[in-house]
Coordinates of N, CA and C in Angstrom, one line a residue:
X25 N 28.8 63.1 110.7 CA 29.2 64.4 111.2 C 30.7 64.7 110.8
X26 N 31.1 63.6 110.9 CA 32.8 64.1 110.3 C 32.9 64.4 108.9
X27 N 32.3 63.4 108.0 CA 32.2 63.4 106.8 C 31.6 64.9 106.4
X28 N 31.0 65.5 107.2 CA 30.1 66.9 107.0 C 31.1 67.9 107.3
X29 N 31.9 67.7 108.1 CA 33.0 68.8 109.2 C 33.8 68.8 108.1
X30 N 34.6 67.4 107.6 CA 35.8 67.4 106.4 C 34.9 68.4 105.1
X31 N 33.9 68.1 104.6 CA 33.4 68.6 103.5 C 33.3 70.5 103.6
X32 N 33.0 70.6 105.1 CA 32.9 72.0 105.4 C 34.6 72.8 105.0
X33 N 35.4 71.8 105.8 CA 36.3 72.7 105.6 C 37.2 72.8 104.2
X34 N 37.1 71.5 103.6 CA 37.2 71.3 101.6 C 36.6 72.6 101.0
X35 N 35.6 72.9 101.7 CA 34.6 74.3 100.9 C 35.4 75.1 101.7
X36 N 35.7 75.3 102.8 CA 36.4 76.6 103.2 C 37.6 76.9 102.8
X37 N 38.6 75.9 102.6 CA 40.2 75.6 102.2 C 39.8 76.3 100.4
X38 N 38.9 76.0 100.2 CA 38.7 76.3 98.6 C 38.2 77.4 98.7
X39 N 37.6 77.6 99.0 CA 36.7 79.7 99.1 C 38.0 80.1 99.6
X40 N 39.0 79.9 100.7 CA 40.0 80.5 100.7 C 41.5 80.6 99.8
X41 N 41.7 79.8 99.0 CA 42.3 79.5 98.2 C 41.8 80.3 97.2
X42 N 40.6 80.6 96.8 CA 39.8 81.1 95.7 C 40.3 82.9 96.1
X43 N 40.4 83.0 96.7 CA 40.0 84.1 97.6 C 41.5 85.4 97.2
X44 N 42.6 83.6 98.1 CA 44.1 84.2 97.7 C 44.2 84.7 96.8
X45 N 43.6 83.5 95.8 CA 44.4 84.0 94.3 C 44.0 85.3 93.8
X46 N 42.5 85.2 94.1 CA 41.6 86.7 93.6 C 42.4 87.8 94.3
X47 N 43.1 87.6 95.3 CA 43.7 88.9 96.2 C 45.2 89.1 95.7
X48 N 46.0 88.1 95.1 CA 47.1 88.0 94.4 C 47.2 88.5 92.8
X49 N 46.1 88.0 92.8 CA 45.8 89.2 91.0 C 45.4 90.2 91.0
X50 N 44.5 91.0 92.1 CA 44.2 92.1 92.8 C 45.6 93.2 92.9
X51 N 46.5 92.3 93.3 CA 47.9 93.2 93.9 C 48.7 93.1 92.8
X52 N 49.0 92.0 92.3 CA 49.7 92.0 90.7 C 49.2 93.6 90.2
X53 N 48.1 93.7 90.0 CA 47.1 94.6 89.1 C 47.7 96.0 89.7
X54 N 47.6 96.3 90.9 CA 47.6 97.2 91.6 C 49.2 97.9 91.5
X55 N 50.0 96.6 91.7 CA 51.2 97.3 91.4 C 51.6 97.4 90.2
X56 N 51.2 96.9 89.1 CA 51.8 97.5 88.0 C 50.8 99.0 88.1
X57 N 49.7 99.2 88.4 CA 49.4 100.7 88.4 C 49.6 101.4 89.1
X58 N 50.4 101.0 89.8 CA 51.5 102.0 90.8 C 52.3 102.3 90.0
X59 N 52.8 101.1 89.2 CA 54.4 101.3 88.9 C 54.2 102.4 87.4
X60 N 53.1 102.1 87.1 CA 52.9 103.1 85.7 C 52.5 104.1 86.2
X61 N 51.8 104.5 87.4 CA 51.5 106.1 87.6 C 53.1 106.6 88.2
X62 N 54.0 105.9 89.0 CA 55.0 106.3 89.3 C 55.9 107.0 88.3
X63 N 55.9 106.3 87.2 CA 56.3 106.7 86.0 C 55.6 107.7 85.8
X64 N 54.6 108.0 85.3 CA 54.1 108.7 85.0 C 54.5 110.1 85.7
X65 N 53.9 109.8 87.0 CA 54.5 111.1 88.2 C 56.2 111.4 87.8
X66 N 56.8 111.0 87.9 CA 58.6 110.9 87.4 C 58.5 112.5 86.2
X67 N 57.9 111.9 85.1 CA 57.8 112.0 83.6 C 57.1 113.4 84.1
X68 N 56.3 113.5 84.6 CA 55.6 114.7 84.7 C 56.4 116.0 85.4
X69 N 57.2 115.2 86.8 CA 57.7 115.9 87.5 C 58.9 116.9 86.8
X70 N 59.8 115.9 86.0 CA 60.8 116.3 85.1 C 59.9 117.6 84.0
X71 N 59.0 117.3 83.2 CA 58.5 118.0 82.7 C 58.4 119.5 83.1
X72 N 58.1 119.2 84.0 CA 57.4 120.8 85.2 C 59.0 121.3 85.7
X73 N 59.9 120.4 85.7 CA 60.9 121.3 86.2 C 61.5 121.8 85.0
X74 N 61.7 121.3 83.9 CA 62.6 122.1 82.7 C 61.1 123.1 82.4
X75 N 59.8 123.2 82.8 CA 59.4 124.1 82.1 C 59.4 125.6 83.3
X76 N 60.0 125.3 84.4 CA 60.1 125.9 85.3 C 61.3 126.7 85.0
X77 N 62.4 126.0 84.6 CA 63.9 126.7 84.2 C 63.3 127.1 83.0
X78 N 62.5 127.1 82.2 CA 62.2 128.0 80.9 C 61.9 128.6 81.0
X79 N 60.7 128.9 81.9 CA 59.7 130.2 82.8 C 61.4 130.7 83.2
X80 N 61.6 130.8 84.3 CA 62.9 131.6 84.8 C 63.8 132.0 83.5
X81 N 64.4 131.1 82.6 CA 65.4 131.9 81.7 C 64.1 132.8 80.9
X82 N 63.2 132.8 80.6 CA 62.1 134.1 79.5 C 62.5 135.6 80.4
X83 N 62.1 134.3 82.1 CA 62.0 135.8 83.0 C 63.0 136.5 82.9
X84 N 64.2 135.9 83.1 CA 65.6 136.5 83.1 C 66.1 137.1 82.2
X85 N 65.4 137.0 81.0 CA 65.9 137.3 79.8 C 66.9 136.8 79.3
X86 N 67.2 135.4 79.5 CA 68.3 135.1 79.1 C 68.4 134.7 77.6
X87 N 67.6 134.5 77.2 CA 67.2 134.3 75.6 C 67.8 135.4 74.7
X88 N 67.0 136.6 75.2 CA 67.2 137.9 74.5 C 68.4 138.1 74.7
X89 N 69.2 137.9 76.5 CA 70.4 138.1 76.1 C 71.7 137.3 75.2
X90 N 71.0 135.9 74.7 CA 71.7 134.6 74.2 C 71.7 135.6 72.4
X91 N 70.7 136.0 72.3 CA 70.9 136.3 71.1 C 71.2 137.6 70.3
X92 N 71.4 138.8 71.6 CA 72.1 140.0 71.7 C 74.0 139.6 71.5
X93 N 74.1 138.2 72.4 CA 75.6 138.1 72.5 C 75.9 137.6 71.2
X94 N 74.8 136.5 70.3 CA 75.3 136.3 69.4 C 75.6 137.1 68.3
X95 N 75.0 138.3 68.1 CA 75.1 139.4 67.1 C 76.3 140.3 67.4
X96 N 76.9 140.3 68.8 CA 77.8 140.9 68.8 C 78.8 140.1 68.3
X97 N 78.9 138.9 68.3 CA 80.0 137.8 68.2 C 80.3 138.5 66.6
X98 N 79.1 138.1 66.0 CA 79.0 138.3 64.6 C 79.5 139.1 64.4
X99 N 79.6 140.2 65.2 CA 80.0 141.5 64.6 C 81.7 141.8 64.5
X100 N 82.1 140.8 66.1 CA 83.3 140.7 65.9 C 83.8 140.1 64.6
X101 N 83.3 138.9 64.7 CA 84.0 138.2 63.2 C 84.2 139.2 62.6
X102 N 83.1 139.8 61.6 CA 82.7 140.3 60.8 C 83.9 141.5 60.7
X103 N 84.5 141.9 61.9 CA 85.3 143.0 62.6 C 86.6 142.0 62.0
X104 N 86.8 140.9 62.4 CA 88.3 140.5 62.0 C 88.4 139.9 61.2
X105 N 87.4 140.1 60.1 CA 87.5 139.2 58.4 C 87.9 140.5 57.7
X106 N 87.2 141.5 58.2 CA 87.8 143.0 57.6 C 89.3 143.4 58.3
X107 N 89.6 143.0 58.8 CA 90.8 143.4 59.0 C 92.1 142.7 58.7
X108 N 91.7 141.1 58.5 CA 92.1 140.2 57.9 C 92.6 140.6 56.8
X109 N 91.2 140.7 55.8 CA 91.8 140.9 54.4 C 92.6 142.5 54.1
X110 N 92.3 143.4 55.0 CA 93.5 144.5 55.3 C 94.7 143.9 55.4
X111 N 95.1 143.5 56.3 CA 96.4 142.7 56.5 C 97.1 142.4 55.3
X112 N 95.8 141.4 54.4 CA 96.2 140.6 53.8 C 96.7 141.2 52.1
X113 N 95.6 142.5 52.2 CA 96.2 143.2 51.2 C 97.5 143.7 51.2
X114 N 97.8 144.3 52.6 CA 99.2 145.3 53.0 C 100.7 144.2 52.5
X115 N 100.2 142.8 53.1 CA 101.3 141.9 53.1 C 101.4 141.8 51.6
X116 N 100.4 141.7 50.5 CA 100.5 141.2 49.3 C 101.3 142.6 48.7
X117 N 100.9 143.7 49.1 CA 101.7 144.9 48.8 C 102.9 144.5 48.8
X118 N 103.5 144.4 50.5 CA 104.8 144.2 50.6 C 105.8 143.3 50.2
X119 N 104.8 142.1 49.9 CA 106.0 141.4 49.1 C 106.2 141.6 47.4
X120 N 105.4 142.1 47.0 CA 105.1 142.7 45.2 C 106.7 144.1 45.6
X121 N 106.5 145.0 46.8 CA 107.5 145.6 47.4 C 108.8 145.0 47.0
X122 N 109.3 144.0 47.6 CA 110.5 142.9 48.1 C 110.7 142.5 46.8
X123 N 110.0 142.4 46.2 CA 110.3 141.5 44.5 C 111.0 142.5 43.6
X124 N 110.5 143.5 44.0 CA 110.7 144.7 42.9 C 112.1 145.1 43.4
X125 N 112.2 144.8 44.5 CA 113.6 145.7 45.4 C 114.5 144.9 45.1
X126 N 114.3 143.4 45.1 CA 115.2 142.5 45.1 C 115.6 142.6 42.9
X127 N 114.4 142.9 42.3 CA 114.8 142.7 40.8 C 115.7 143.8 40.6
X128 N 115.7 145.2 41.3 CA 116.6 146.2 41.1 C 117.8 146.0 41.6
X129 N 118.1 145.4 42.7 CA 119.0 145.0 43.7 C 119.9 144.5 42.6
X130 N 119.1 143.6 41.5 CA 120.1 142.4 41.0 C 120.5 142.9 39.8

């Protein structure tokens, strides 16, 4: 009867033992698929929010307006390259001016 009782509980200590492990690899398993859908959810979440500020700036027009401002920019330049080389002619005048004033001078 004892020899039967020990053997019973050798089989139980082992079906439980068996059991753990199976429940330990079970949860291993489980949390790396937590930890990759977490990821996942993360990755998604971020996604949806810059596509949310994208929706909002189209709405806003901020695009249109990004590229309305750049054409004016352009236009400035384009305004002080011409005015530049005005300058730059008037000054080239004025010293061709000063040379001539200074050769009569002498």
């Amino acid at each position: 009867m004892k020899k039967s009782m020990e053997r019973e509980m050798g089989k139980n200590q082992k079906e439980m033992n068996e059991t753990c492990l199976e429940w330990r690899t079970k949860a291993k398993s489980s949390t790396r698929s937590l930890s990759e859908s977490r990821s996942a959810l993360q990755q998604a979440n971020k996604r949806n929010k810059d596509l949310q500020k994208w929706k909002k700036e189209v709405e806003d027009g901020v695009i249109p307006n990004l590229k309305r401002r750049v054409e004016e920019l352009q236009k400035e330049v384009e305004s002080w390259q011409s005015q530049a080389h005005m300058y730059s002619e008037e000054l080239k005048e004025a010293l061709a001016a000063t040379a001539q004033a200074r050769e009569a001078a002498a």
